[in-house]
CSV table of C-alpha atoms and ligand atoms in Angstrom, one decimal:
chain,number,residue,atom,x,y,z
A,1,UNK,CA,-9.3,-62.6,-74.7
A,2,UNK,CA,-8.3,-60.7,-71.6
A,3,UNK,CA,-5.7,-58.0,-71.4
A,4,UNK,CA,-4.1,-56.4,-68.4
A,5,UNK,CA,-3.9,-52.7,-67.9
A,6,UNK,CA,-1.1,-50.5,-66.5
A,7,UNK,CA,-1.8,-46.8,-65.9
A,8,UNK,CA,0.8,-44.1,-66.5
A,9,UNK,CA,-0.2,-41.5,-63.9
A,10,UNK,CA,0.5,-38.1,-65.4
A,11,UNK,CA,-2.5,-36.0,-64.1
A,12,UNK,CA,-4.6,-34.9,-67.0
A,13,UNK,CA,-2.3,-36.6,-69.4
A,14,UNK,CA,-2.6,-40.1,-67.8
A,15,UNK,CA,-3.2,-43.0,-70.1
A,16,UNK,CA,-3.5,-46.8,-70.1
A,17,UNK,CA,-1.1,-49.4,-71.5
A,18,UNK,CA,-3.2,-52.5,-72.5
A,19,UNK,CA,-1.1,-55.7,-72.7
A,20,UNK,CA,-2.5,-58.9,-74.1
A,21,UNK,CA,-3.4,-61.1,-77.1
A,22,UNK,CA,-5.8,-60.0,-79.9
A,23,UNK,CA,-5.4,-56.3,-79.4
A,24,UNK,CA,-4.5,-55.6,-83.1
A,25,UNK,CA,-8.0,-56.8,-84.1
A,26,UNK,CA,-9.5,-54.7,-81.3
A,27,UNK,CA,-7.7,-51.5,-82.2
A,28,UNK,CA,-10.8,-49.8,-83.7
A,29,UNK,CA,-13.0,-50.3,-80.7
A,30,UNK,CA,-10.2,-49.5,-78.2
A,31,UNK,CA,-9.3,-46.2,-79.9
A,32,UNK,CA,-12.9,-45.2,-80.4
A,33,UNK,CA,-13.5,-45.7,-76.6
A,34,UNK,CA,-10.7,-43.3,-75.8
A,35,UNK,CA,-11.0,-40.9,-78.7
A,36,UNK,CA,-14.6,-41.0,-79.8
A,37,UNK,CA,-15.2,-39.6,-83.3
A,38,UNK,CA,-11.5,-39.2,-84.1
A,39,UNK,CA,-10.2,-40.1,-87.6
A,40,UNK,CA,-6.7,-41.5,-87.7
A,41,UNK,CA,-3.4,-41.4,-89.7
A,42,UNK,CA,-2.0,-44.8,-89.4
A,43,UNK,CA,1.8,-44.7,-89.7
A,44,UNK,CA,3.7,-48.0,-90.2
A,45,UNK,CA,6.7,-49.5,-91.9
A,46,UNK,CA,6.9,-51.8,-94.9
A,47,UNK,CA,7.6,-55.0,-92.9
A,48,UNK,CA,4.8,-54.4,-90.4
A,49,UNK,CA,2.4,-53.3,-93.2
A,50,UNK,CA,2.9,-56.6,-95.0
A,51,UNK,CA,2.1,-58.6,-91.8
A,52,UNK,CA,-0.2,-56.7,-89.6
A,53,UNK,CA,-1.7,-53.6,-91.4
A,54,UNK,CA,-4.8,-55.4,-92.8
A,55,UNK,CA,-5.8,-56.6,-89.3
A,56,UNK,CA,-5.6,-53.1,-87.8
A,57,UNK,CA,-7.1,-51.4,-90.8
A,58,UNK,CA,-10.1,-53.8,-90.9
A,59,UNK,CA,-10.6,-53.2,-87.1
A,60,UNK,CA,-10.6,-49.4,-87.6
A,61,UNK,CA,-13.0,-49.7,-90.5
A,62,UNK,CA,-15.4,-51.9,-88.4
A,63,UNK,CA,-15.4,-49.2,-85.7
A,64,UNK,CA,-16.3,-46.5,-88.4
A,65,UNK,CA,-12.9,-44.8,-88.1
A,66,UNK,CA,-11.7,-43.0,-91.2
A,67,UNK,CA,-8.1,-43.9,-92.0
A,68,UNK,CA,-5.2,-42.4,-93.9
A,69,UNK,CA,-2.2,-44.7,-94.1
A,70,UNK,CA,1.5,-43.8,-94.4
A,71,UNK,CA,4.0,-46.6,-95.0
A,72,UNK,CA,7.7,-45.7,-94.6
A,73,UNK,CA,10.8,-48.0,-95.2
A,74,UNK,CA,11.7,-50.2,-92.2
A,75,UNK,CA,14.7,-49.3,-90.0
A,76,UNK,CA,16.5,-46.5,-88.2
A,77,UNK,CA,17.1,-44.6,-91.4
A,78,UNK,CA,13.4,-43.5,-91.4
A,79,UNK,CA,14.0,-41.5,-88.2
A,80,UNK,CA,15.1,-38.5,-90.3
A,81,UNK,CA,13.8,-35.1,-91.5
A,82,UNK,CA,12.7,-36.2,-94.9
A,83,UNK,CA,10.4,-39.0,-93.5
A,84,UNK,CA,9.1,-36.7,-90.9
A,85,UNK,CA,8.1,-34.2,-93.6
A,86,UNK,CA,6.4,-37.0,-95.6
A,87,UNK,CA,4.4,-38.0,-92.5
A,88,UNK,CA,3.5,-34.5,-91.6
A,89,UNK,CA,2.5,-33.4,-95.1
A,90,UNK,CA,0.3,-36.6,-95.5
A,91,UNK,CA,-1.5,-35.9,-92.2
A,92,UNK,CA,-2.0,-32.2,-93.0
A,93,UNK,CA,-3.0,-33.0,-96.6
A,94,UNK,CA,-5.6,-35.5,-95.4
A,95,UNK,CA,-7.1,-32.5,-93.4
A,96,UNK,CA,-6.8,-34.4,-90.1
A,97,UNK,CA,-7.7,-32.1,-87.2
A,98,UNK,CA,-6.0,-31.5,-83.8
A,99,UNK,CA,-8.6,-33.8,-82.2
A,100,UNK,CA,-7.8,-36.6,-84.7
A,101,UNK,CA,-5.1,-39.1,-84.0
A,102,UNK,CA,-1.8,-40.2,-85.3
A,103,UNK,CA,-1.5,-44.0,-84.7
A,104,UNK,CA,2.0,-45.6,-84.7
A,105,UNK,CA,1.8,-49.2,-85.7
A,106,UNK,CA,5.3,-50.7,-85.5
A,107,UNK,CA,8.5,-50.7,-83.5
A,108,UNK,CA,10.4,-47.9,-81.8
A,109,UNK,CA,11.3,-46.2,-85.1
A,110,UNK,CA,7.7,-45.8,-86.1
A,111,UNK,CA,6.7,-44.8,-82.6
A,112,UNK,CA,9.4,-42.1,-82.3
A,113,UNK,CA,8.7,-40.8,-85.8
A,114,UNK,CA,4.9,-40.8,-85.7
A,115,UNK,CA,4.9,-39.5,-82.2
A,116,UNK,CA,7.0,-36.5,-83.2
A,117,UNK,CA,4.7,-35.8,-86.1
A,118,UNK,CA,1.7,-35.9,-83.7
A,119,UNK,CA,3.5,-33.5,-81.4
A,120,UNK,CA,4.1,-30.9,-84.1
A,121,UNK,CA,1.1,-31.1,-86.6
A,122,UNK,CA,-1.3,-28.3,-85.6
A,123,UNK,CA,0.8,-28.0,-82.5
A,124,UNK,CA,-0.3,-31.3,-81.2
A,125,UNK,CA,-2.8,-34.0,-82.3
A,126,UNK,CA,-4.0,-37.0,-80.4
A,127,UNK,CA,-1.5,-40.0,-80.4
A,128,UNK,CA,-1.9,-43.7,-80.0
A,129,UNK,CA,0.9,-46.3,-79.9
A,130,UNK,CA,0.4,-49.8,-81.2
A,131,UNK,CA,3.9,-51.3,-80.5
A,132,UNK,CA,4.8,-54.4,-82.5
A,133,UNK,CA,8.3,-55.2,-81.3
A,134,UNK,CA,9.4,-56.3,-77.8
A,135,UNK,CA,11.5,-53.1,-77.5
A,136,UNK,CA,8.5,-50.9,-78.3
A,137,UNK,CA,6.1,-52.8,-76.0
A,138,UNK,CA,8.5,-52.6,-73.0
A,139,UNK,CA,10.0,-49.2,-73.6
A,140,UNK,CA,9.6,-46.9,-76.5
A,141,UNK,CA,5.7,-46.8,-76.6
A,142,UNK,CA,5.6,-45.6,-73.0
A,143,UNK,CA,6.7,-42.3,-71.6
A,144,UNK,CA,6.5,-39.9,-74.5
A,145,UNK,CA,10.0,-39.5,-75.8
A,146,UNK,CA,9.5,-38.9,-79.5
A,147,UNK,CA,11.9,-37.7,-82.2
A,148,UNK,CA,14.3,-38.3,-85.0
A,149,UNK,CA,18.1,-38.4,-85.5
A,150,UNK,CA,20.2,-35.5,-86.7
A,151,UNK,CA,23.4,-35.9,-88.7
A,152,UNK,CA,25.1,-35.0,-85.5
A,153,UNK,CA,23.6,-37.9,-83.6
A,154,UNK,CA,20.9,-40.0,-82.2
A,155,UNK,CA,17.4,-38.6,-81.1
A,156,UNK,CA,18.8,-35.0,-81.1
A,157,UNK,CA,15.5,-33.5,-82.5
A,158,UNK,CA,12.3,-34.3,-80.7
A,159,UNK,CA,9.7,-33.6,-78.1
A,160,UNK,CA,8.2,-35.1,-75.0
A,161,UNK,CA,4.7,-36.0,-76.1
A,162,UNK,CA,2.6,-38.6,-74.4
A,163,UNK,CA,0.2,-40.9,-76.2
A,164,UNK,CA,-3.5,-41.2,-75.1
A,165,UNK,CA,-3.4,-45.0,-75.3
A,166,UNK,CA,-0.9,-47.9,-75.8
A,167,UNK,CA,-2.0,-51.2,-77.2
A,168,UNK,CA,0.7,-53.9,-76.7
A,169,UNK,CA,-0.5,-56.9,-78.6
A,170,UNK,CA,1.7,-59.7,-77.3
A,171,UNK,CA,0.8,-62.0,-80.2
A,172,UNK,CA,2.2,-59.5,-82.7
A,173,UNK,CA,5.6,-60.6,-81.4
A,174,UNK,CA,5.1,-64.1,-82.8
A,175,UNK,CA,6.2,-62.7,-86.2
A,176,UNK,CA,9.2,-60.7,-84.9
A,177,UNK,CA,12.7,-62.1,-86.1
A,178,UNK,CA,14.7,-63.5,-83.2
A,179,UNK,CA,17.4,-61.0,-83.6
A,180,UNK,CA,14.9,-58.1,-83.0
A,181,UNK,CA,13.4,-59.9,-80.1
A,182,UNK,CA,16.8,-60.2,-78.4
A,183,UNK,CA,17.5,-56.6,-79.1
A,184,UNK,CA,14.3,-55.6,-77.2
A,185,UNK,CA,15.3,-58.0,-74.4
A,186,UNK,CA,18.3,-55.7,-73.7
A,187,UNK,CA,15.8,-53.0,-72.6
A,188,UNK,CA,13.9,-55.6,-70.4
A,189,UNK,CA,17.1,-56.6,-68.7
A,190,UNK,CA,17.8,-52.9,-68.2
A,191,UNK,CA,14.9,-52.5,-65.7
A,192,UNK,CA,16.4,-55.2,-63.6
A,193,UNK,CA,19.9,-53.7,-63.8
A,194,UNK,CA,18.7,-50.2,-62.9
A,195,UNK,CA,16.9,-50.9,-59.7
A,196,UNK,CA,15.4,-54.4,-59.4
A,197,UNK,CA,18.0,-57.1,-58.8
A,198,UNK,CA,15.2,-59.6,-58.1
A,199,UNK,CA,13.7,-59.0,-61.6
A,200,UNK,CA,17.2,-59.5,-63.1
A,201,UNK,CA,17.5,-62.9,-61.3
A,202,UNK,CA,14.0,-63.8,-62.4
A,203,UNK,CA,15.0,-63.1,-66.0
A,204,UNK,CA,18.1,-65.3,-65.6
A,205,UNK,CA,15.8,-68.1,-64.6
A,206,UNK,CA,13.0,-67.4,-67.0
A,207,UNK,CA,14.5,-65.9,-70.2
A,208,UNK,CA,13.9,-69.1,-72.3
A,209,UNK,CA,10.1,-68.9,-71.5
A,210,UNK,CA,10.2,-65.2,-72.3
A,211,UNK,CA,11.8,-65.9,-75.7
A,212,UNK,CA,9.5,-68.9,-76.5
A,213,UNK,CA,6.3,-67.0,-75.8
A,214,UNK,CA,5.2,-68.7,-72.6
A,215,UNK,CA,3.5,-66.9,-69.8
A,216,UNK,CA,6.8,-65.4,-68.7
A,217,UNK,CA,6.8,-63.2,-71.8
A,218,UNK,CA,3.7,-61.3,-70.8
A,219,UNK,CA,4.9,-61.1,-67.3
A,220,UNK,CA,8.2,-59.6,-68.5
A,221,UNK,CA,6.4,-57.1,-70.6
A,222,UNK,CA,4.1,-56.1,-67.8
A,223,UNK,CA,6.9,-55.8,-65.2
A,224,UNK,CA,8.9,-53.7,-67.6
A,225,UNK,CA,6.0,-51.4,-68.4
A,226,UNK,CA,5.2,-50.9,-64.7
A,227,UNK,CA,8.8,-50.0,-64.1
A,228,UNK,CA,8.8,-47.5,-66.9
A,229,UNK,CA,5.4,-46.1,-66.0
A,230,UNK,CA,6.6,-45.5,-62.4
A,231,UNK,CA,9.8,-43.8,-63.5
A,232,UNK,CA,8.0,-41.6,-66.1
A,233,UNK,CA,5.2,-40.6,-63.5
A,234,UNK,CA,8.0,-39.5,-61.1
A,235,UNK,CA,10.1,-37.6,-63.6
A,236,UNK,CA,8.3,-37.1,-67.0
A,237,UNK,CA,10.9,-34.7,-68.5
A,238,UNK,CA,14.1,-36.3,-67.3
A,239,UNK,CA,15.2,-33.7,-64.8
A,240,UNK,CA,16.4,-36.4,-62.5
A,241,UNK,CA,15.8,-40.2,-62.0
A,242,UNK,CA,14.4,-40.8,-65.5
A,243,UNK,CA,18.0,-40.5,-66.8
A,244,UNK,CA,18.5,-44.0,-65.2
A,245,UNK,CA,16.5,-45.4,-68.2
A,246,UNK,CA,19.6,-44.3,-70.2
A,247,UNK,CA,21.7,-47.1,-68.7
A,248,UNK,CA,23.9,-48.4,-71.6
A,249,UNK,CA,22.7,-45.6,-73.9
A,250,UNK,CA,25.6,-43.1,-73.8
A,251,UNK,CA,27.9,-45.8,-75.2
A,252,UNK,CA,25.1,-47.5,-77.2
A,253,UNK,CA,24.0,-44.4,-79.1
A,254,UNK,CA,27.6,-43.5,-79.9
A,255,UNK,CA,28.1,-47.0,-81.3
A,256,UNK,CA,24.9,-46.8,-83.4
A,257,UNK,CA,25.9,-43.4,-84.8
A,258,UNK,CA,29.5,-44.6,-85.6
A,259,UNK,CA,28.0,-47.6,-87.4
A,260,UNK,CA,25.9,-45.2,-89.5
A,261,UNK,CA,22.6,-46.7,-88.2
A,262,UNK,CA,23.3,-49.7,-90.4
A,263,UNK,CA,21.1,-52.5,-89.2
A,264,UNK,CA,23.4,-55.1,-90.7
A,265,UNK,CA,26.0,-54.0,-88.1
A,266,UNK,CA,24.0,-52.9,-85.1
A,267,UNK,CA,20.4,-52.2,-84.1
A,268,UNK,CA,19.4,-50.0,-81.1
A,269,UNK,CA,18.9,-52.9,-78.6
A,270,UNK,CA,22.2,-54.4,-79.5
A,271,UNK,CA,23.9,-51.1,-78.9
A,272,UNK,CA,22.2,-51.0,-75.5
A,273,UNK,CA,23.4,-54.5,-74.7
A,274,UNK,CA,27.0,-53.6,-75.6
A,275,UNK,CA,26.6,-50.2,-73.8
A,276,UNK,CA,25.2,-51.9,-70.7
A,277,UNK,CA,28.2,-54.3,-70.6
A,278,UNK,CA,30.5,-51.4,-71.1
A,279,UNK,CA,28.8,-49.3,-68.3
A,280,UNK,CA,29.3,-52.2,-65.9
A,281,UNK,CA,33.0,-52.8,-66.9
A,282,UNK,CA,33.7,-49.1,-66.7
A,283,UNK,CA,32.1,-49.0,-63.2
A,284,UNK,CA,34.4,-51.9,-62.2
A,285,UNK,CA,37.4,-50.0,-63.6
A,286,UNK,CA,36.4,-47.0,-61.5
A,287,UNK,CA,36.2,-49.2,-58.4
A,288,UNK,CA,32.4,-48.7,-58.1
A,289,UNK,CA,31.1,-52.2,-59.0
A,290,UNK,CA,32.1,-55.7,-58.1
A,291,UNK,CA,33.7,-57.5,-61.0
A,292,UNK,CA,31.4,-60.6,-60.5
A,293,UNK,CA,28.4,-58.4,-61.1
A,294,UNK,CA,29.8,-57.1,-64.5
A,295,UNK,CA,30.7,-60.7,-65.4
A,296,UNK,CA,27.2,-62.0,-64.5
A,297,UNK,CA,25.5,-59.2,-66.6
A,298,UNK,CA,27.8,-60.1,-69.6
A,299,UNK,CA,27.1,-63.8,-69.2
A,300,UNK,CA,23.3,-63.3,-69.2
A,301,UNK,CA,23.4,-61.0,-72.2
A,302,UNK,CA,25.6,-63.5,-74.1
A,303,UNK,CA,23.3,-66.4,-73.1
A,304,UNK,CA,20.3,-64.8,-74.9
A,305,UNK,CA,22.5,-64.1,-78.0
A,306,UNK,CA,23.2,-60.4,-77.5
A,307,UNK,CA,26.6,-58.8,-78.3
A,308,UNK,CA,28.6,-57.4,-75.3
A,309,UNK,CA,31.8,-56.3,-76.8
A,310,UNK,CA,32.6,-53.6,-79.4
A,311,UNK,CA,34.5,-56.3,-81.3
A,312,UNK,CA,31.2,-58.2,-81.6
A,313,UNK,CA,30.0,-55.5,-84.1
A,314,UNK,CA,30.6,-56.7,-87.7
A,315,UNK,CA,32.0,-54.5,-90.4
A,316,UNK,CA,35.4,-53.2,-89.3
A,317,UNK,CA,37.0,-51.3,-86.5
A,318,UNK,CA,35.6,-48.1,-84.8
A,319,UNK,CA,37.7,-45.3,-83.4
A,320,UNK,CA,37.7,-44.0,-79.9
A,321,UNK,CA,37.9,-40.4,-81.2
A,322,UNK,CA,34.8,-40.8,-83.2
A,323,UNK,CA,32.9,-42.5,-80.3
A,324,UNK,CA,34.0,-39.6,-78.0
A,325,UNK,CA,32.7,-37.1,-80.6
A,326,UNK,CA,29.3,-38.8,-80.4
A,327,UNK,CA,29.4,-39.1,-76.6
A,328,UNK,CA,30.0,-35.3,-76.5
A,329,UNK,CA,26.6,-34.8,-78.2
A,330,UNK,CA,24.7,-36.9,-75.6
A,331,UNK,CA,21.6,-35.1,-74.3
A,332,UNK,CA,22.7,-35.7,-70.7
A,333,UNK,CA,25.8,-33.4,-71.2
A,334,UNK,CA,25.6,-30.5,-68.7
A,335,UNK,CA,27.7,-27.4,-69.2
A,336,UNK,CA,30.0,-29.5,-71.3
A,337,UNK,CA,30.4,-32.2,-68.7
A,338,UNK,CA,29.6,-35.8,-69.3
A,339,UNK,CA,26.9,-37.6,-67.4
A,340,UNK,CA,26.9,-41.4,-67.4
A,341,UNK,CA,24.7,-44.0,-65.8
A,342,UNK,CA,27.1,-46.1,-63.8
A,343,UNK,CA,26.4,-48.8,-61.2
A,344,UNK,CA,27.4,-50.1,-57.8
A,345,UNK,CA,26.2,-53.6,-58.9
A,346,UNK,CA,23.2,-55.4,-60.3
A,347,UNK,CA,20.0,-53.3,-59.5
A,348,UNK,CA,22.1,-50.4,-58.2
A,349,UNK,CA,22.6,-48.0,-61.1
A,350,UNK,CA,23.1,-44.3,-60.4
A,351,UNK,CA,23.6,-41.1,-62.2
A,352,UNK,CA,27.2,-40.0,-62.3
A,353,UNK,CA,27.8,-36.3,-63.2
A,354,UNK,CA,31.1,-34.9,-64.4
A,355,UNK,CA,32.7,-38.2,-65.6
A,356,UNK,CA,36.2,-37.6,-66.9
A,357,UNK,CA,36.3,-37.7,-70.7
A,358,UNK,CA,39.9,-38.8,-70.5
A,359,UNK,CA,39.0,-41.9,-68.4
A,360,UNK,CA,36.2,-42.7,-70.8
A,361,UNK,CA,38.5,-42.4,-73.8
A,362,UNK,CA,41.2,-44.5,-72.2
A,363,UNK,CA,38.6,-47.1,-71.3
A,364,UNK,CA,37.2,-47.2,-74.9
A,365,UNK,CA,40.7,-47.4,-76.3
A,366,UNK,CA,41.3,-50.5,-74.2
A,367,UNK,CA,37.9,-52.0,-75.1
A,368,UNK,CA,38.6,-51.4,-78.8
A,369,UNK,CA,41.8,-53.4,-78.6
A,370,UNK,CA,40.2,-56.5,-77.0
B,401,NAD,N1,11.1,-43.3,-77.3
B,401,NAD,C1,11.7,-44.1,-76.4
B,401,NAD,O1,11.5,-44.0,-75.2
B,401,NAD,C2,12.5,-45.2,-77.0
B,401,NAD,C3,12.9,-46.2,-76.2
B,401,NAD,C4,13.7,-47.2,-76.7
B,401,NAD,C5,14.1,-47.2,-78.1
B,401,NAD,N2,13.7,-46.1,-78.8
B,401,NAD,C6,14.0,-46.1,-80.3
B,401,NAD,O2,13.3,-47.2,-80.9
B,401,NAD,C7,14.1,-47.6,-82.0
B,401,NAD,C8,14.3,-49.1,-82.0
B,401,NAD,O3,13.0,-49.7,-82.0
B,401,NAD,P1,12.8,-51.2,-82.5
B,401,NAD,O4,13.9,-52.1,-81.9
B,401,NAD,O5,11.4,-51.6,-82.3
B,401,NAD,O6,13.2,-51.1,-84.0
B,401,NAD,P2,12.3,-51.0,-85.4
B,401,NAD,O7,11.2,-50.1,-85.2
B,401,NAD,O8,13.3,-50.7,-86.4
B,401,NAD,O9,11.8,-52.5,-85.6
B,401,NAD,C9,12.7,-53.5,-85.7
B,401,NAD,C10,12.4,-54.3,-87.0
B,401,NAD,O10,11.3,-55.2,-86.8
B,401,NAD,C11,10.3,-55.1,-87.8
B,401,NAD,N3,9.1,-55.4,-87.1
B,401,NAD,C12,8.4,-54.6,-86.3
B,401,NAD,N4,7.4,-55.3,-85.7
B,401,NAD,C13,7.4,-56.5,-86.3
B,401,NAD,C14,6.6,-57.7,-86.2
B,401,NAD,N5,5.6,-57.7,-85.3
B,401,NAD,N6,6.9,-58.7,-87.0
B,401,NAD,C15,7.9,-58.7,-87.8
B,401,NAD,N7,8.7,-57.6,-88.0
B,401,NAD,C16,8.5,-56.6,-87.2
B,401,NAD,C17,10.5,-53.7,-88.3
B,401,NAD,O11,10.0,-53.5,-89.6
B,401,NAD,C18,12.0,-53.5,-88.2
B,401,NAD,O12,12.6,-54.1,-89.4
B,401,NAD,C19,15.3,-46.8,-82.0
B,401,NAD,O13,15.2,-45.8,-82.9
B,401,NAD,C20,15.4,-46.3,-80.6
B,401,NAD,O14,16.2,-45.1,-80.5
B,401,NAD,C21,12.9,-45.1,-78.3
B,402,LIG,O1,12.4,-43.3,-71.9
B,402,LIG,C1,13.6,-43.0,-71.6
B,402,LIG,O2,13.8,-42.0,-70.8
B,402,LIG,C2,14.7,-43.7,-72.1
B,402,LIG,O3,15.9,-43.3,-72.0
B,402,LIG,C3,14.5,-45.0,-72.9
B,402,LIG,C4,15.6,-45.4,-73.8
B,402,LIG,O4,15.5,-46.8,-73.9
B,402,LIG,C5,15.4,-44.8,-75.2
B,402,LIG,O5,16.3,-45.5,-76.1
B,402,LIG,C6,15.4,-43.3,-75.3
B,402,LIG,O6,15.0,-42.9,-76.6
B,402,LIG,C7,16.8,-42.8,-75.1
B,402,LIG,O7,16.6,-41.5,-74.8
B,402,LIG,P1,17.6,-40.3,-75.2
B,402,LIG,O8,17.0,-39.2,-74.4
B,402,LIG,O9,19.0,-40.7,-74.8
B,402,LIG,O10,17.5,-40.1,-76.7
B,403,ZN,ZN1,16.7,-47.5,-75.6
């Protein structure tokens, strides 16, 4: 089985993203090729462990790689200090060395948690991502943002820490629930909306094939990874254009936090979908974006089954004040001023500094009453 390779160019910290079928069963040989002699701590969640752990463990064993396994509960609640401590203490307790590797097998939650553990144990171990959700394959496994949530908000504790290898096994997505696939698709659409209108139009024409697992799925993953790799190579630590990857996230993260990270209400990609629709509607309201573009974005997100309105979130109303408190904790805030990713239209997103909190609050108030 062939895989395609996308390189993330970061000088001495460059690495490959391999995309293709059968990569879970090849994990051992692929890791041994990049990190010869390394032992690994394999971090995963309970759902992924049930379905895919045996395949990966057997492959590591065949390659002669010693494995310590850590299984945490599935879901956003695992991105917290207690779980980080559990992972860190297990890795240290197993006497893994700096040259050994933490391997994240799972979605973005596992990648962010395990990656942060890799960044801090012995001040930095080797790190490999084996993403098993669409979201993780197109976004979170690439680019080195790792971390956990604080009680004050999303991803507030973490580090930039790049992996040495990403293995995106496209067939692992066959077991992903449709709701989670759609959530990941919000991040795929994001790449089109940021700066590639032709990709967005291609998604409008091909999304059914992406969802059903045809050739368009692999193409969508590869195009997304290439877009992310290019952005990260140009601005690894988000001093500039990398912030565009936050399209939809200022609103989305606030919604996730206000929902208490309860997956029955909202998962990250759904927050991004609503946040993206909000960012477009807010841009229309500010006279920056044609209304037809915002409507087209909303239509497409709805077509794939994603929420686009705050009222689509089940479980009772949210408050504009609470959302504004979370927005005030966003990592893009500079000297107390809000930064948002806004847009001039499909494929024409830009970074807007010094956005008026009053206008954001008024906008949210209106959105909450629709
Ligand atoms: N670091 C980054 O650059 C970055 C980018 C985007 C998102 N994120 C973070 O990623 C997280 C969201 O990631 P996610 O959407 O992958 O969520 P997730 O890790 O919670 O996975 C979603 C669900 O799918 C299950 N699952 C995973 N793989 C499966 C498979 N192959 N088959 C069946 N079930 C499977 C998981 O157990 C979980 O229940 C958020 O915390 C978000 O903040 C980080
Ligand atoms: O890689 C990036 O940069 C991103 O912003 C990707 C986002 O999809 C991701 O959700 C990221 O974790 C959000 O970053 P944060 O810095 O706002 O926590
Ligand atoms: Zn995201």
